[in-house]
Amino acid sequence: MTFGAVPDHRPASTAHTAGARIAVADLGMEYATPTGLVRALDDVTLTVEPGASLAIVGPSGCGKSTLLGLLGGLEVPTAGEVRIGNEVISAMPDQERAALRRRAFGFVFQADNLQPFLTVSENVGLQAVLAGLADEPAERQALLDALDVGSLGHRFPDQLSGGQRQRVAVARALIHGPSLVVADEPTGSLDAASSDKVVELLLQMHKANGTTLVIVTHDRAVAERMEAVVEMRDGHVNGTRATRS
């Protein structure tokens, strides 16, 4: 199946639409458990240049998803600093951080997290509204068409296949022209063919719009399609290397 080119979704009214630079310094994250503190991240320092694509890999429990959640402003660290563009998001109050996430970040997860009571088209349009943009039906439709789910706009999520749902999730992540897209195992529940399509769509978006793209994955083939790979182990960055992509 051939997909159309992903439209440029960088609204002229928003100032955050260039790819975001990521700078993480001395990052630590601990969680309290009944048996004591668990250190998920320890002294992580990392820089991602604007418009770059990066894969984070490593064994289960090494801190990949914890790091991604901190980059996306879903949590705040117990030590260190997370700077996205000009914003130190680790120091932001919860309300400000939530507003920034809605406005400037796009999220794709292994579970698509679509709203079951909204249609495909409404799920995508909701993200535009949450970002403070006008909901443009023609723009929504153009993006869904490019992702080969344009004919499914009237359907509800439970009427779609897993691959179709994930493409809708990609559309939702792109509709507001984010400066940063973070994807946590976006292909983990998909077959090989659907996985290839979703990764290709994310890379098309990254290249067309200059969006910074960070993916957590267990799939080495997916990781090698990014421009750089960060290896994690036991809460530490174990190495960073460029790929041939």
Coordinates of N, CA and C in Angstrom, one line a residue:
M1 N 0.8 -1.2 0.0 CA 0.0 0.0 0.0 C 0.9 1.2 0.0
T2 N 0.5 2.2 -0.8 CA 1.3 3.4 -0.9 C 0.6 4.6 -0.2
F3 N 1.4 5.3 0.6 CA 0.8 6.4 1.3 C 1.2 7.7 0.6
G4 N 0.3 8.7 0.7 CA 0.6 10.0 0.1 C 1.6 10.7 1.0
A5 N 2.2 11.8 0.5 CA 3.1 12.6 1.3 C 2.4 13.2 2.5
V6 N 3.0 13.2 3.6 CA 2.4 13.8 4.8 C 2.4 15.3 4.7
P7 N 1.2 15.9 4.8 CA 1.1 17.4 4.6 C 2.0 18.1 5.7
D8 N 2.4 19.3 5.3 CA 3.1 20.2 6.3 C 2.1 20.7 7.3
H9 N 2.2 20.3 8.6 CA 1.3 20.7 9.6 C 2.1 21.6 10.6
R10 N 2.5 22.8 10.1 CA 3.2 23.8 10.9 C 2.4 25.1 10.9
P11 N 1.3 25.2 11.7 CA 0.5 26.4 11.6 C 1.2 27.7 11.8
A12 N 0.9 28.6 10.9 CA 1.6 29.9 10.9 C 1.4 30.7 12.2
S13 N 0.4 30.4 12.9 CA 0.0 31.1 14.1 C 0.8 30.6 15.3
T14 N 1.6 29.6 15.2 CA 2.3 29.0 16.4 C 3.8 29.2 16.2
A15 N 4.4 29.6 17.3 CA 5.8 29.9 17.3 C 6.7 28.7 17.6
H16 N 6.1 27.5 18.0 CA 6.8 26.4 18.5 C 7.1 25.4 17.4
T17 N 6.8 25.7 16.2 CA 6.7 24.6 15.2 C 8.1 24.2 14.6
A18 N 9.2 24.9 14.8 CA 10.5 24.4 14.4 C 10.8 23.3 15.4
G19 N 11.7 22.3 14.9 CA 12.1 21.2 15.7 C 12.7 21.7 17.0
A20 N 12.3 21.1 18.1 CA 12.8 21.5 19.4 C 14.2 20.8 19.7
R21 N 15.0 21.6 20.3 CA 16.3 21.1 20.9 C 16.0 20.5 22.3
I22 N 16.6 19.3 22.5 CA 16.4 18.7 23.8 C 17.8 18.7 24.5
A23 N 17.8 19.2 25.8 CA 19.0 19.2 26.6 C 18.7 18.6 28.0
V24 N 19.2 17.5 28.3 CA 19.0 16.8 29.6 C 20.3 16.8 30.3
A25 N 20.3 17.2 31.6 CA 21.5 17.3 32.4 C 21.3 16.7 33.7
D26 N 22.2 15.7 34.0 CA 22.3 15.1 35.4 C 21.0 14.6 35.9
L27 N 20.3 13.9 35.0 CA 18.9 13.6 35.3 C 18.8 12.3 36.2
G28 N 18.0 12.4 37.2 CA 17.7 11.3 38.0 C 16.3 11.1 38.3
M29 N 15.8 9.9 38.5 CA 14.4 9.6 38.7 C 14.3 8.4 39.7
E30 N 13.6 8.7 40.8 CA 13.4 7.6 41.8 C 11.9 7.5 42.1
Y31 N 11.5 6.2 42.4 CA 10.2 5.9 42.8 C 10.1 5.2 44.1
A32 N 9.2 5.6 45.0 CA 9.0 5.0 46.3 C 8.2 3.7 46.1
T33 N 8.7 2.6 46.6 CA 7.9 1.3 46.6 C 7.9 0.8 48.0
P34 N 7.0 -0.2 48.3 CA 6.9 -0.8 49.6 C 8.3 -1.3 50.1
T35 N 9.2 -1.7 49.2 CA 10.5 -2.2 49.7 C 11.6 -1.2 49.6
G36 N 11.2 0.1 49.4 CA 12.2 1.2 49.3 C 12.3 1.9 48.0
L37 N 13.2 2.8 47.9 CA 13.4 3.6 46.7 C 13.9 2.7 45.5
V38 N 13.3 2.9 44.3 CA 13.8 2.3 43.1 C 14.4 3.5 42.2
R39 N 15.6 3.4 41.8 CA 16.2 4.4 41.0 C 16.1 4.0 39.5
A40 N 15.2 4.7 38.8 CA 14.9 4.3 37.4 C 15.9 5.0 36.4
L41 N 16.4 6.2 36.8 CA 17.4 6.9 36.0 C 18.4 7.4 36.9
D42 N 19.7 7.4 36.5 CA 20.8 7.9 37.3 C 21.8 8.7 36.5
D43 N 21.9 10.0 36.7 CA 22.9 10.9 36.1 C 22.9 10.8 34.6
V44 N 21.7 11.0 34.0 CA 21.6 10.9 32.5 C 21.8 12.3 32.0
T45 N 22.7 12.5 31.0 CA 22.9 13.7 30.3 C 22.9 13.4 28.8
L46 N 22.1 14.2 28.1 CA 21.8 13.9 26.7 C 21.4 15.2 26.0
T47 N 21.8 15.3 24.7 CA 21.4 16.4 23.9 C 20.9 15.9 22.6
V48 N 19.8 16.4 22.1 CA 19.3 16.1 20.8 C 19.1 17.4 20.1
E49 N 19.7 17.6 18.9 CA 19.6 18.8 18.2 C 18.3 19.0 17.5
P50 N 17.9 20.2 17.2 CA 16.6 20.5 16.6 C 16.4 19.7 15.3
G51 N 15.2 19.1 15.1 CA 14.9 18.4 13.9 C 15.6 17.0 13.7
A52 N 16.3 16.5 14.8 CA 17.0 15.2 14.7 C 16.0 14.1 15.0
S53 N 16.3 12.9 14.6 CA 15.6 11.7 15.0 C 16.5 10.8 15.8
L54 N 15.9 10.3 16.9 CA 16.7 9.5 17.9 C 15.9 8.3 18.3
A55 N 16.6 7.1 18.4 CA 16.0 5.9 19.0 C 16.6 5.7 20.4
I56 N 15.8 5.3 21.4 CA 16.3 4.9 22.7 C 16.1 3.4 22.8
V57 N 17.1 2.6 23.0 CA 17.0 1.2 23.1 C 17.7 0.7 24.4
G58 N 17.4 -0.6 24.7 CA 17.9 -1.2 25.8 C 17.0 -2.3 26.4
P59 N 17.4 -3.1 27.3 CA 16.6 -4.2 27.9 C 15.4 -3.6 28.7
S60 N 14.4 -4.4 28.9 CA 13.2 -4.0 29.7 C 13.7 -3.6 31.1
G61 N 13.1 -2.5 31.6 CA 13.5 -2.0 32.9 C 14.7 -1.2 33.0
C62 N 15.3 -0.8 31.8 CA 16.5 0.0 31.9 C 16.3 1.5 32.0
G63 N 15.0 1.9 31.9 CA 14.7 3.4 32.1 C 14.3 4.1 30.8
K64 N 14.2 3.3 29.7 CA 13.8 4.0 28.4 C 12.5 4.8 28.5
S65 N 11.5 4.1 28.9 CA 10.2 4.8 28.9 C 10.1 5.9 30.0
T66 N 10.8 5.7 31.1 CA 10.9 6.8 32.1 C 11.6 8.0 31.5
L67 N 12.7 7.8 30.8 CA 13.3 9.0 30.1 C 12.4 9.6 29.1
L68 N 11.7 8.8 28.3 CA 10.8 9.4 27.3 C 9.7 10.2 28.0
G69 N 9.2 9.7 29.1 CA 8.1 10.4 29.8 C 8.6 11.7 30.3
L70 N 9.8 11.8 30.8 CA 10.4 13.1 31.2 C 10.6 14.0 30.1
L71 N 11.1 13.5 28.9 CA 11.3 14.4 27.8 C 9.9 15.0 27.3
G72 N 8.9 14.2 27.4 CA 7.5 14.6 27.0 C 6.8 15.4 28.1
G73 N 7.4 15.7 29.2 CA 6.8 16.4 30.3 C 5.7 15.7 31.0
L74 N 5.6 14.4 30.9 CA 4.6 13.6 31.6 C 4.9 13.5 33.1
E75 N 6.2 13.6 33.5 CA 6.6 13.6 34.9 C 7.7 14.6 35.0
V76 N 8.1 14.8 36.3 CA 9.2 15.7 36.6 C 10.3 14.8 37.3
P77 N 11.5 15.1 37.0 CA 12.6 14.2 37.6 C 12.8 14.5 39.1
T78 N 13.4 13.6 39.8 CA 13.8 13.9 41.2 C 15.1 14.6 41.3
A79 N 15.9 14.6 40.2 CA 17.1 15.4 40.1 C 17.4 15.8 38.7
G80 N 18.1 16.9 38.5 CA 18.5 17.3 37.2 C 17.5 18.2 36.5
E81 N 17.8 18.4 35.2 CA 17.0 19.4 34.4 C 16.7 18.8 33.0
V82 N 15.5 19.1 32.6 CA 15.0 18.8 31.2 C 14.6 20.1 30.5
R83 N 15.4 20.4 29.5 CA 15.1 21.6 28.7 C 14.7 21.3 27.3
I84 N 13.5 21.7 26.9 CA 13.0 21.5 25.6 C 12.9 22.9 24.9
G85 N 13.7 23.1 23.9 CA 13.7 24.4 23.3 C 14.2 25.4 24.4
N86 N 13.5 26.5 24.6 CA 13.9 27.5 25.6 C 13.2 27.2 26.9
E87 N 12.5 26.2 27.1 CA 11.7 25.9 28.3 C 12.4 24.9 29.1
V88 N 12.6 25.2 30.4 CA 13.0 24.2 31.4 C 11.8 23.5 31.9
I89 N 11.3 22.5 31.3 CA 10.0 21.9 31.6 C 10.1 21.2 32.9
S90 N 11.2 20.7 33.4 CA 11.3 20.1 34.7 C 11.0 21.0 35.9
A91 N 11.1 22.3 35.6 CA 10.8 23.3 36.7 C 9.5 24.0 36.5
M92 N 8.7 23.6 35.5 CA 7.4 24.2 35.3 C 6.3 23.6 36.3
P93 N 5.4 24.5 36.7 CA 4.3 24.0 37.4 C 3.5 23.0 36.6
D94 N 2.7 22.1 37.2 CA 2.0 21.1 36.4 C 1.1 21.7 35.4
Q95 N 0.4 22.7 35.7 CA -0.6 23.3 34.7 C 0.2 23.9 33.5
E96 N 1.3 24.6 33.7 CA 2.0 25.1 32.6 C 2.6 24.0 31.7
R97 N 3.1 22.9 32.4 CA 3.7 21.8 31.6 C 2.6 21.1 30.8
A98 N 1.4 21.0 31.4 CA 0.3 20.4 30.6 C -0.1 21.2 29.4
A99 N -0.1 22.5 29.6 CA -0.4 23.4 28.4 C 0.6 23.3 27.3
L100 N 1.9 23.2 27.7 CA 3.0 23.0 26.7 C 2.8 21.7 26.0
R101 N 2.5 20.6 26.7 CA 2.3 19.3 26.1 C 1.2 19.4 25.0
R102 N 0.1 20.0 25.4 CA -1.0 20.1 24.4 C -0.6 20.9 23.2
R103 N 0.1 22.0 23.4 CA 0.4 22.9 22.3 C 1.6 22.5 21.4
A104 N 2.6 21.9 22.0 CA 3.9 21.8 21.3 C 4.4 20.3 21.1
F105 N 3.8 19.4 21.8 CA 4.3 18.0 21.7 C 3.2 17.1 21.1
G106 N 3.7 16.1 20.4 CA 2.9 15.0 19.9 C 3.3 13.7 20.5
F107 N 2.3 12.8 20.9 CA 2.6 11.6 21.5 C 2.0 10.4 20.8
V108 N 2.8 9.3 20.6 CA 2.3 8.1 20.0 C 2.8 7.0 21.0
F109 N 1.8 6.2 21.4 CA 2.1 5.1 22.4 C 1.8 3.7 21.8
Q110 N 2.3 2.7 22.4 CA 1.9 1.3 21.9 C 0.4 1.1 22.0
A111 N -0.2 1.5 23.0 CA -1.7 1.6 23.1 C -2.1 2.9 22.5
D112 N -2.9 2.9 21.5 CA -3.2 4.1 20.7 C -3.9 5.2 21.6
N113 N -4.6 4.8 22.6 CA -5.3 5.8 23.5 C -6.3 6.7 22.8
L114 N -6.9 6.2 21.8 CA -8.0 6.9 21.1 C -9.2 7.0 22.0
Q115 N -9.9 8.1 21.9 CA -11.2 8.2 22.7 C -12.3 7.3 22.1
P116 N -12.8 6.3 22.8 CA -13.7 5.3 22.1 C -15.0 5.9 21.7
F117 N -15.4 7.0 22.3 CA -16.7 7.6 22.0 C -16.7 8.7 20.9
L118 N -15.5 8.9 20.4 CA -15.3 9.9 19.3 C -14.9 9.1 18.0
T119 N -15.4 9.6 16.9 CA -15.0 9.0 15.6 C -13.5 9.3 15.3
V120 N -13.0 8.7 14.3 CA -11.6 8.9 13.9 C -11.3 10.4 13.7
S121 N -12.2 11.0 12.9 CA -12.0 12.4 12.5 C -12.1 13.3 13.8
E122 N -13.0 13.0 14.7 CA -13.2 13.7 15.9 C -12.0 13.6 16.8
N123 N -11.4 12.4 16.9 CA -10.2 12.1 17.7 C -9.1 13.1 17.3
V124 N -8.9 13.2 16.0 CA -7.8 14.0 15.4 C -8.2 15.5 15.7
G125 N -9.4 15.9 15.4 CA -9.8 17.3 15.6 C -9.7 17.7 17.0
L126 N -9.9 16.8 18.0 CA -9.9 17.2 19.4 C -8.5 17.7 19.8
Q127 N -7.4 17.0 19.2 CA -6.1 17.5 19.5 C -5.8 18.9 19.0
A128 N -6.3 19.2 17.8 CA -6.1 20.6 17.3 C -6.8 21.6 18.3
V129 N -8.0 21.3 18.8 CA -8.6 22.2 19.7 C -7.9 22.3 21.0
L130 N -7.4 21.2 21.5 CA -6.6 21.2 22.8 C -5.4 22.0 22.6
A131 N -4.8 22.1 21.4 CA -3.6 22.9 21.2 C -3.9 24.3 21.0
G132 N -5.2 24.7 21.0 CA -5.6 26.1 20.9 C -5.7 26.6 19.4
L133 N -5.8 25.6 18.5 CA -6.0 25.9 17.1 C -7.4 25.8 16.7
A134 N -7.7 26.4 15.6 CA -9.0 26.2 15.0 C -9.1 24.8 14.4
D135 N -10.2 24.1 14.6 CA -10.4 22.8 14.0 C -10.8 22.9 12.6
E136 N -9.9 22.6 11.7 CA -10.1 22.7 10.2 C -10.4 21.3 9.6
P137 N -11.7 21.1 9.3 CA -12.1 19.7 8.8 C -11.3 19.3 7.5
A138 N -11.0 20.3 6.6 CA -10.2 20.0 5.4 C -8.8 19.6 5.7
E139 N -8.2 20.2 6.7 CA -6.9 19.9 7.1 C -6.8 18.5 7.8
R140 N -7.8 18.2 8.6 CA -8.0 16.9 9.2 C -8.0 15.8 8.1
Q141 N -8.9 16.1 7.1 CA -9.1 15.1 6.1 C -7.9 14.9 5.3
A142 N -7.2 15.9 5.0 CA -5.9 15.8 4.2 C -4.9 14.9 4.9
L143 N -4.8 15.1 6.2 CA -3.8 14.3 7.0 C -4.3 12.8 7.0
L144 N -5.5 12.6 7.3 CA -6.0 11.2 7.3 C -5.9 10.6 5.9
D145 N -6.1 11.3 4.8 CA -5.9 10.8 3.5 C -4.5 10.4 3.3
A146 N -3.5 11.2 3.7 CA -2.1 10.9 3.6 C -1.7 9.7 4.3
L147 N -2.4 9.4 5.4 CA -2.1 8.2 6.2 C -3.0 7.0 5.8
D148 N -3.7 7.1 4.7 CA -4.5 6.0 4.1 C -5.6 5.6 5.0
V149 N -6.1 6.5 5.8 CA -7.3 6.2 6.6 C -8.4 7.3 6.4
G150 N -8.3 8.0 5.3 CA -9.2 9.1 5.0 C -10.7 8.6 4.9
S151 N -10.9 7.4 4.4 CA -12.2 6.8 4.2 C -12.8 6.3 5.5
L152 N -12.1 6.4 6.6 CA -12.5 5.8 7.9 C -12.9 6.9 8.9
G153 N -13.0 8.1 8.5 CA -13.2 9.2 9.4 C -14.4 9.1 10.2
H154 N -15.5 8.5 9.7 CA -16.7 8.4 10.4 C -16.8 7.2 11.3
R155 N -15.8 6.3 11.3 CA -15.8 5.1 12.2 C -15.3 5.4 13.6
F156 N -15.7 4.5 14.5 CA -15.2 4.6 15.9 C -14.0 3.7 16.0
P157 N -13.1 3.9 17.0 CA -11.9 3.2 17.1 C -12.1 1.7 17.1
D158 N -13.2 1.2 17.8 CA -13.3 -0.3 17.9 C -13.8 -0.9 16.5
Q159 N -13.9 -0.1 15.5 CA -14.3 -0.6 14.2 C -13.0 -0.6 13.3
L160 N -11.8 -0.4 13.8 CA -10.6 -0.3 13.1 C -9.7 -1.5 13.4
S161 N -8.8 -1.8 12.5 CA -7.7 -2.8 12.8 C -6.7 -2.1 13.7
G162 N -5.7 -2.9 14.3 CA -4.7 -2.3 15.1 C -3.8 -1.4 14.3
G163 N -3.5 -1.7 13.0 CA -2.7 -0.8 12.2 C -3.4 0.5 11.9
Q164 N -4.7 0.4 11.6 CA -5.4 1.6 11.3 C -5.5 2.5 12.5
R165 N -5.7 1.9 13.7 CA -5.8 2.7 14.9 C -4.5 3.5 15.1
Q166 N -3.4 2.8 14.9 CA -2.1 3.4 15.1 C -1.8 4.5 14.1
R167 N -2.3 4.4 12.9 CA -2.1 5.5 11.9 C -3.0 6.7 12.3
V168 N -4.2 6.4 12.9 CA -5.0 7.5 13.4 C -4.2 8.2 14.6
A169 N -3.6 7.4 15.4 CA -2.8 8.0 16.5 C -1.7 8.9 16.0
V170 N -1.1 8.5 14.9 CA 0.0 9.3 14.3 C -0.6 10.6 13.8
A171 N -1.8 10.5 13.1 CA -2.5 11.7 12.7 C -2.8 12.7 13.8
R172 N -3.2 12.1 14.9 CA -3.5 13.0 16.1 C -2.2 13.6 16.6
A173 N -1.1 12.9 16.6 CA 0.1 13.5 17.0 C 0.7 14.6 16.2
L174 N 0.2 14.6 14.9 CA 0.8 15.6 13.9 C -0.1 16.8 13.7
I175 N -1.4 16.7 13.9 CA -2.3 17.7 13.4 C -2.0 19.1 13.9
H176 N -1.4 19.3 15.0 CA -1.2 20.6 15.6 C 0.2 21.1 15.3
G177 N 1.0 20.4 14.4 CA 2.3 20.9 14.1 C 3.3 20.9 15.3
P178 N 3.5 19.8 16.0 CA 4.3 19.8 17.2 C 5.8 20.0 16.8
S179 N 6.5 20.6 17.8 CA 8.0 20.7 17.6 C 8.7 19.5 18.0
L180 N 8.0 18.6 18.8 CA 8.6 17.4 19.3 C 7.6 16.3 19.3
V181 N 7.9 15.1 18.7 CA 7.1 13.9 18.8 C 7.8 12.9 19.5
V182 N 7.2 12.3 20.6 CA 7.8 11.2 21.3 C 6.9 10.0 21.1
A183 N 7.5 8.8 20.9 CA 6.8 7.6 20.6 C 7.3 6.5 21.4
D184 N 6.5 5.9 22.2 CA 6.9 4.8 23.1 C 6.4 3.5 22.6
E185 N 7.3 2.7 22.0 CA 7.0 1.4 21.4 C 5.8 1.5 20.5
P186 N 5.9 2.4 19.5 CA 4.7 2.6 18.7 C 4.3 1.5 17.8
T187 N 5.3 0.5 17.6 CA 5.1 -0.6 16.7 C 5.0 -1.9 17.5
G188 N 5.0 -1.8 18.8 CA 5.1 -3.0 19.7 C 4.0 -4.0 19.5
S189 N 2.8 -3.6 19.2 CA 1.7 -4.5 19.1 C 1.3 -4.7 17.6
L190 N 2.1 -4.3 16.7 CA 1.7 -4.4 15.3 C 2.5 -5.5 14.6
D191 N 1.9 -6.0 13.5 CA 2.6 -7.0 12.6 C 3.7 -6.3 11.8
A192 N 4.6 -7.0 11.2 CA 5.7 -6.4 10.5 C 5.3 -5.4 9.4
A193 N 4.3 -5.7 8.7 CA 3.8 -4.8 7.6 C 3.3 -3.5 8.2
S194 N 2.4 -3.6 9.2 CA 1.9 -2.4 9.8 C 3.0 -1.6 10.5
S195 N 3.9 -2.3 11.1 CA 5.1 -1.6 11.8 C 5.8 -0.8 10.8
D196 N 6.2 -1.3 9.7 CA 6.9 -0.6 8.7 C 6.2 0.7 8.2
K197 N 4.9 0.6 8.1 CA 4.1 1.7 7.6 C 4.1 2.8 8.7
V198 N 3.9 2.5 9.9 CA 3.9 3.5 11.0 C 5.2 4.2 11.1
V199 N 6.3 3.4 11.1 CA 7.6 4.1 11.1 C 7.9 5.0 9.9
E200 N 7.5 4.5 8.8 CA 7.6 5.3 7.6 C 6.9 6.6 7.7
L201 N 5.7 6.6 8.2 CA 4.9 7.8 8.4 C 5.5 8.8 9.4
L202 N 6.0 8.3 10.5 CA 6.7 9.1 11.4 C 8.0 9.8 10.8
L203 N 8.7 9.0 10.0 CA 9.9 9.6 9.3 C 9.5 10.6 8.3
Q204 N 8.4 10.3 7.5 CA 8.0 11.3 6.6 C 7.7 12.6 7.2
M205 N 7.0 12.6 8.4 CA 6.6 13.8 9.1 C 7.9 14.5 9.6
H206 N 8.8 13.7 10.1 CA 10.1 14.3 10.7 C 10.8 15.0 9.6
K207 N 10.9 14.4 8.4 CA 11.7 15.0 7.3 C 10.9 16.2 6.7
A208 N 9.6 16.1 6.5 CA 8.9 17.1 5.9 C 8.7 18.4 6.7
N209 N 8.6 18.2 8.0 CA 8.3 19.3 8.9 C 9.4 19.8 9.8
G210 N 10.5 19.0 9.8 CA 11.7 19.4 10.7 C 11.4 19.1 12.1
T211 N 10.5 18.2 12.4 CA 10.1 17.9 13.8 C 11.1 17.1 14.5
T212 N 11.5 17.3 15.7 CA 12.3 16.4 16.5 C 11.5 15.2 16.8
L213 N 12.2 14.0 16.6 CA 11.5 12.7 16.8 C 12.3 11.9 17.7
V214 N 11.7 11.4 18.8 CA 12.4 10.5 19.7 C 11.5 9.2 19.9
I215 N 12.1 8.1 19.6 CA 11.3 6.8 19.7 C 12.0 5.9 20.7
V216 N 11.2 5.2 21.6 CA 11.7 4.1 22.4 C 11.2 2.8 21.7
T217 N 12.2 1.9 21.5 CA 11.8 0.7 20.8 C 12.7 -0.5 21.2
H218 N 12.1 -1.7 21.1 CA 12.9 -2.9 21.3 C 13.4 -3.4 19.9
D219 N 12.8 -2.9 18.9 CA 13.1 -3.3 17.5 C 14.3 -2.7 16.9
R220 N 15.4 -3.4 16.8 CA 16.6 -2.8 16.3 C 16.5 -2.3 14.9
A221 N 15.7 -2.9 14.1 CA 15.5 -2.5 12.7 C 14.8 -1.1 12.7
V222 N 13.9 -0.9 13.6 CA 13.3 0.5 13.7 C 14.3 1.5 14.2
A223 N 15.1 1.1 15.2 CA 16.1 2.0 15.7 C 17.1 2.5 14.7
E224 N 17.5 1.5 13.8 CA 18.5 1.9 12.8 C 18.0 2.8 11.7
R225 N 16.7 3.1 11.7 CA 16.1 4.0 10.7 C 16.2 5.4 11.2
M226 N 16.5 5.6 12.5 CA 16.7 6.9 13.1 C 18.1 7.4 12.8
E227 N 18.4 8.7 13.0 CA 19.7 9.2 12.8 C 20.7 8.9 13.8
A228 N 20.2 8.6 15.0 CA 21.1 8.3 16.1 C 20.4 7.3 17.1
V229 N 21.2 6.5 17.8 CA 20.7 5.5 18.8 C 21.4 5.8 20.1
V230 N 20.6 5.8 21.2 CA 21.1 5.9 22.5 C 20.8 4.5 23.2
E231 N 21.9 3.9 23.7 CA 21.8 2.6 24.4 C 21.7 2.9 25.9
M232 N 20.7 2.3 26.5 CA 20.5 2.4 28.0 C 20.6 1.1 28.7
R233 N 21.1 1.2 29.9 CA 21.2 0.0 30.7 C 21.3 0.4 32.2
D234 N 20.4 -0.2 33.0 CA 20.3 0.1 34.4 C 20.2 1.5 34.8
G235 N 19.4 2.3 34.0 CA 19.2 3.7 34.3 C 20.2 4.6 33.8
H236 N 21.2 4.1 33.1 CA 22.3 5.0 32.6 C 22.3 5.0 31.1
V237 N 22.8 6.0 30.5 CA 23.1 6.0 29.1 C 24.4 5.3 28.9
N238 N 24.4 4.2 28.1 CA 25.5 3.3 28.0 C 26.3 3.6 26.7
G239 N 25.8 4.5 25.9 CA 26.5 4.9 24.7 C 25.5 5.5 23.7
T240 N 26.1 6.4 22.8 CA 25.3 7.0 21.8 C 26.1 6.9 20.5
R241 N 25.4 6.5 19.4 CA 26.1 6.4 18.1 C 25.2 6.9 17.0
A242 N 25.8 7.4 16.0 CA 25.1 7.7 14.7 C 24.8 6.5 13.9
T243 N 23.7 6.5 13.2 CA 23.4 5.4 12.3 C 23.8 5.8 10.9
R244 N 23.5 5.0 9.9 CA 23.8 5.3 8.5 C 22.5 5.9 7.8
S245 N 21.5 6.2 8.6 CA 20.2 6.7 8.0 C 20.4 8.1 7.5

